[in-house]
GROMACS .gro file of C-alpha atoms in nm:
model
  245
    1MET     CA    1   0.000   0.000   0.000
    2ARG     CA    2   0.127   0.345  -0.086
    3ARG     CA    3   0.227   0.576   0.191
    4PRO     CA    4  -0.013   0.864   0.251
    5VAL     CA    5   0.083   1.189   0.081
    6LEU     CA    6   0.228   1.445   0.320
    7LEU     CA    7   0.056   1.781   0.273
    8VAL     CA    8   0.246   2.058   0.450
    9VAL     CA    9  -0.003   2.330   0.542
   10ALA     CA   10   0.167   2.670   0.568
   11HIS     CA   11   0.010   2.996   0.677
   12GLY     CA   12   0.128   3.207   0.385
   13SER     CA   13   0.247   3.567   0.377
   14ARG     CA   14   0.269   3.871   0.151
   15ASP     CA   15   0.643   3.857   0.219
   16PRO     CA   16   0.802   3.646  -0.057
   17ARG     CA   17   1.070   3.523   0.184
   18HIS     CA   18   0.804   3.325   0.368
   19ALA     CA   19   0.702   3.101   0.078
   20ALA     CA   20   1.064   3.064  -0.036
   21THR     CA   21   1.163   2.937   0.309
   22VAL     CA   22   0.867   2.698   0.323
   23HIS     CA   23   0.967   2.551  -0.015
   24ASP     CA   24   1.329   2.517   0.102
   25LEU     CA   25   1.209   2.327   0.408
   26VAL     CA   26   0.990   2.097   0.199
   27ARG     CA   27   1.284   2.022  -0.029
   28ARG     CA   28   1.487   1.920   0.275
   29VAL     CA   29   1.203   1.695   0.394
   30ARG     CA   30   1.196   1.524   0.053
   31ALA     CA   31   1.573   1.479   0.068
   32GLN     CA   32   1.552   1.320   0.412
   33ARG     CA   33   1.273   1.081   0.308
   34PRO     CA   34   1.324   0.981  -0.058
   35GLY     CA   35   1.014   0.832  -0.211
   36LEU     CA   36   0.771   1.019   0.013
   37ARG     CA   37   0.543   1.247  -0.182
   38VAL     CA   38   0.534   1.589  -0.015
   39GLU     CA   39   0.303   1.868  -0.130
   40THR     CA   40   0.264   2.224   0.000
   41GLY     CA   41  -0.054   2.425   0.041
   42PHE     CA   42  -0.109   2.772   0.187
   43LEU     CA   43  -0.396   2.902   0.397
   44ASP     CA   44  -0.366   3.257   0.264
   45PHE     CA   45  -0.168   3.494   0.040
   46ASN     CA   46   0.025   3.228  -0.154
   47VAL     CA   47  -0.059   2.958  -0.406
   48PRO     CA   48  -0.143   2.681  -0.428
   49SER     CA   49  -0.414   2.694  -0.165
   50VAL     CA   50  -0.472   2.393   0.057
   51GLY     CA   51  -0.808   2.336  -0.110
   52ALA     CA   52  -0.656   2.343  -0.458
   53VAL     CA   53  -0.393   2.085  -0.363
   54LEU     CA   54  -0.657   1.854  -0.215
   55GLU     CA   55  -0.871   1.882  -0.527
   56SER     CA   56  -0.571   1.800  -0.743
   57LEU     CA   57  -0.477   1.498  -0.532
   58ASP     CA   58  -0.832   1.369  -0.549
   59ALA     CA   59  -0.836   1.408  -0.927
   60GLU     CA   60  -0.517   1.201  -0.948
   61GLY     CA   61  -0.672   0.920  -0.750
   62VAL     CA   62  -0.487   0.978  -0.424
   63ARG     CA   63  -0.693   0.858  -0.130
   64ASP     CA   64  -0.480   0.899   0.183
   65VAL     CA   65  -0.333   1.228   0.303
   66VAL     CA   66  -0.161   1.343   0.620
   67ALA     CA   67  -0.211   1.719   0.657
   68LEU     CA   68   0.066   1.867   0.870
   69PRO     CA   69   0.027   2.220   1.011
   70LEU     CA   70   0.352   2.411   0.969
   71LEU     CA   71   0.302   2.567   1.310
   72LEU     CA   72   0.498   2.564   1.635
   73THR     CA   73   0.202   2.577   1.874
   74ARG     CA   74  -0.162   2.467   1.879
   75ALA     CA   75  -0.324   2.806   1.841
   76PHE     CA   76  -0.624   2.922   1.635
   77HIS     CA   77  -0.495   2.810   1.296
   78ALA     CA   78  -0.437   2.453   1.412
   79LYS     CA   79  -0.759   2.433   1.613
   80ALA     CA   80  -0.999   2.608   1.374
   81ASP     CA   81  -0.869   2.729   1.037
   82ILE     CA   82  -0.700   2.410   0.921
   83PRO     CA   83  -0.978   2.170   1.033
   84ALA     CA   84  -1.229   2.394   0.854
   85VAL     CA   85  -1.033   2.383   0.528
   86LEU     CA   86  -0.981   2.008   0.553
   87SER     CA   87  -1.352   1.951   0.617
   88GLU     CA   88  -1.423   2.092   0.270
   89ALA     CA   89  -1.195   1.843   0.096
   90PRO     CA   90  -1.331   1.597  -0.159
   91PRO     CA   91  -1.512   1.322   0.033
   92ARG     CA   92  -1.310   1.040  -0.122
   93LEU     CA   93  -0.994   1.165   0.048
   94ARG     CA   94  -0.907   1.014   0.384
   95ILE     CA   95  -0.727   1.294   0.568
   96ARG     CA   96  -0.560   1.286   0.906
   97GLN     CA   97  -0.436   1.611   1.061
   98ALA     CA   98  -0.095   1.569   1.221
   99ASP     CA   99   0.016   1.746   1.536
  100VAL     CA  100   0.189   2.082   1.521
  101LEU     CA  101   0.568   2.082   1.536
  102GLY     CA  102   0.624   2.207   1.887
  103PRO     CA  103   0.727   2.144   2.146
  104SER     CA  104   1.015   1.914   2.054
  105PRO     CA  105   1.374   1.873   2.175
  106LEU     CA  106   1.477   1.883   1.809
  107LEU     CA  107   1.344   2.238   1.780
  108VAL     CA  108   1.558   2.341   2.078
  109THR     CA  109   1.855   2.186   1.900
  110ALA     CA  110   1.764   2.392   1.593
  111LEU     CA  111   1.746   2.708   1.804
  112GLU     CA  112   2.095   2.642   1.938
  113ARG     CA  113   2.220   2.568   1.588
  114ARG     CA  114   2.103   2.913   1.477
  115LEU     CA  115   2.264   3.081   1.781
  116TYR     CA  116   2.596   2.913   1.711
  117GLU     CA  117   2.572   3.009   1.344
  118ALA     CA  118   2.523   3.368   1.463
  119GLY     CA  119   2.852   3.361   1.654
  120LEU     CA  120   2.798   3.203   1.994
  121THR     CA  121   2.978   2.891   2.110
  122PRO     CA  122   2.883   2.629   2.372
  123ALA     CA  123   3.137   2.792   2.603
  124ASP     CA  124   2.924   3.110   2.600
  125LYS     CA  125   2.613   2.945   2.741
  126SER     CA  126   2.668   3.010   3.111
  127SER     CA  127   2.724   3.383   3.059
  128THR     CA  128   2.457   3.441   2.791
  129GLY     CA  129   2.093   3.522   2.845
  130VAL     CA  130   1.858   3.419   2.566
  131VAL     CA  131   1.530   3.572   2.458
  132LEU     CA  132   1.305   3.305   2.309
  133ALA     CA  133   1.110   3.531   2.075
  134SER     CA  134   0.792   3.391   1.921
  135ALA     CA  135   0.528   3.547   1.699
  136GLY     CA  136   0.277   3.556   1.983
  137SER     CA  137  -0.082   3.441   2.023
  138SER     CA  138  -0.401   3.520   2.210
  139ASP     CA  139  -0.439   3.149   2.286
  140PRO     CA  140  -0.338   3.075   2.648
  141GLU     CA  141  -0.231   2.721   2.556
  142ALA     CA  142   0.015   2.851   2.297
  143ILE     CA  143   0.159   3.108   2.538
  144ALA     CA  144   0.200   2.844   2.808
  145VAL     CA  145   0.392   2.620   2.567
  146ILE     CA  146   0.640   2.899   2.485
  147ALA     CA  147   0.692   2.967   2.856
  148ASP     CA  148   0.752   2.596   2.917
  149VAL     CA  149   1.006   2.575   2.634
  150ALA     CA  150   1.195   2.873   2.779
  151ARG     CA  151   1.192   2.724   3.127
  152GLU     CA  152   1.318   2.385   3.010
  153TRP     CA  153   1.581   2.541   2.783
  154ARG     CA  154   1.722   2.737   3.077
  155HIS     CA  155   1.812   2.406   3.244
  156THR     CA  156   2.054   2.320   2.963
  157GLY     CA  157   2.313   2.569   3.085
  158TRP     CA  158   2.220   2.918   2.965
  159CYS     CA  159   2.253   3.207   3.209
  160ALA     CA  160   1.880   3.271   3.168
  161VAL     CA  161   1.607   3.226   2.909
  162ARG     CA  162   1.307   3.455   2.882
  163PRO     CA  163   1.007   3.422   2.649
  164ALA     CA  164   0.895   3.720   2.442
  165PHE     CA  165   0.625   3.783   2.183
  166ALA     CA  166   0.598   3.995   1.871
  167SER     CA  167   0.220   4.034   1.899
  168ALA     CA  168  -0.085   3.963   2.114
  169SER     CA  169   0.112   3.892   2.433
  170LEU     CA  170   0.379   4.045   2.652
  171PRO     CA  171   0.668   4.095   2.706
  172ARG     CA  172   0.804   4.226   2.378
  173THR     CA  173   1.151   4.126   2.263
  174GLU     CA  174   1.312   4.456   2.357
  175ASP     CA  175   1.169   4.433   2.712
  176ALA     CA  176   1.305   4.083   2.758
  177VAL     CA  177   1.647   4.197   2.632
  178ARG     CA  178   1.652   4.475   2.892
  179GLU     CA  179   1.543   4.235   3.165
  180LEU     CA  180   1.835   4.005   3.090
  181ARG     CA  181   2.074   4.300   3.093
  182GLU     CA  182   1.945   4.400   3.435
  183LEU     CA  183   1.980   4.041   3.550
  184GLY     CA  184   2.353   4.068   3.485
  185CYS     CA  185   2.401   3.841   3.185
  186ALA     CA  186   2.732   3.920   3.016
  187ARG     CA  187   2.570   3.903   2.674
  188VAL     CA  188   2.216   3.877   2.544
  189ALA     CA  189   2.106   3.676   2.242
  190VAL     CA  190   1.770   3.669   2.068
  191ALA     CA  191   1.654   3.335   1.925
  192PRO     CA  192   1.348   3.373   1.700
  193TYR     CA  193   1.115   3.081   1.760
  194VAL     CA  194   0.959   3.121   1.417
  195LEU     CA  195   0.981   2.912   1.103
  196ALA     CA  196   1.009   3.168   0.825
  197PRO     CA  197   1.073   3.539   0.766
  198GLY     CA  198   0.787   3.786   0.757
  199ARG     CA  199   0.629   4.082   0.931
  200LEU     CA  200   0.640   3.946   1.285
  201PRO     CA  201   0.995   3.807   1.259
  202ASP     CA  202   1.099   4.150   1.133
  203ARG     CA  203   0.940   4.298   1.445
  204ILE     CA  204   1.143   4.054   1.655
  205ALA     CA  205   1.459   4.167   1.475
  206ARG     CA  206   1.382   4.532   1.550
  207GLY     CA  207   1.326   4.443   1.914
  208ALA     CA  208   1.669   4.278   1.920
  209ALA     CA  209   1.848   4.604   1.836
  210GLU     CA  210   2.010   4.621   2.183
  211ALA     CA  211   2.102   4.251   2.194
  212ASP     CA  212   2.452   4.124   2.123
  213VAL     CA  213   2.340   3.838   1.898
  214LEU     CA  214   2.038   3.786   1.676
  215ALA     CA  215   1.992   3.436   1.538
  216ASP     CA  216   1.817   3.353   1.213
  217VAL     CA  217   1.471   3.198   1.194
  218LEU     CA  218   1.450   2.820   1.221
  219GLY     CA  219   1.385   2.786   0.848
  220PRO     CA  220   1.491   2.471   0.662
  221SER     CA  221   1.716   2.334   0.935
  222PRO     CA  222   1.758   1.955   0.936
  223GLU     CA  223   1.604   1.936   1.282
  224VAL     CA  224   1.283   2.104   1.168
  225ALA     CA  225   1.262   1.868   0.871
  226GLN     CA  226   1.308   1.572   1.107
  227VAL     CA  227   1.024   1.694   1.331
  228LEU     CA  228   0.797   1.714   1.026
  229LEU     CA  229   0.875   1.353   0.944
  230GLU     CA  230   0.817   1.246   1.305
  231ARG     CA  231   0.477   1.414   1.308
  232TYR     CA  232   0.394   1.254   0.973
  233ASP     CA  233   0.491   0.907   1.097
  234ALA     CA  234   0.285   0.948   1.414
  235ALA     CA  235  -0.020   1.053   1.212
  236ARG     CA  236   0.006   0.793   0.938
  237THR     CA  237   0.032   0.493   1.172
  238PRO     CA  238  -0.331   0.498   1.294
  239LEU     CA  239  -0.446   0.584   0.942
  240LEU     CA  240  -0.278   0.275   0.799
  241THR     CA  241  -0.394   0.062   1.094
  242ALA     CA  242  -0.755   0.163   1.023
  243LEU     CA  243  -0.708   0.051   0.663
  244GLY     CA  244  -0.569  -0.283   0.772
  245ALA     CA  245  -0.217  -0.214   0.643
   0.00000   0.00000   0.00000
């Protein structure tokens, strides 16, 4: 039996860097799992839309799809927008929505990779405070997850780790940077907990003006690609079991 198609569901953005980064990530996923068919659909702003991809798959005769939200937390898009779009898919498609990417130890590894690429070394950890800067959400569950990630990450040897948000929640990145300065950290680094460039990541970057180090977005890092495949595998197993495979 063929493996279900992996449909990566991205938010979309008017910023062309967003879609370019999503496509780079999908290419890495394909490279890490040769033979797996991976498609990309966007909720807004970019093409193809999720609905258009599902219609095309149905027309080809595909029957099993794992739809994977390209999101770091279970906020409104994962709980409402994506299920609503999937519910309008052609009825012959059997679709299972995978879990969002976060939290995952692999994502923390990706965050550290970006910090080291920006100039830090493991020897800097004990004297460096880190701002874990996310896009932000009005969903309490999503905010709690970011706070938990920051708290757990602190236990790996950093001087301190503080969460910050570009929208909807507080503190802002610049406030968290100042807090770490006042705490006495020798240097302050900002680690964007976002997948692709865009308006809110740019706001994070502006808030990092007084930091010593600004890491890049997570983007197409191998760790993020591996998390996608883990979420796909977890979702496809019950789907195949139900089909008797």
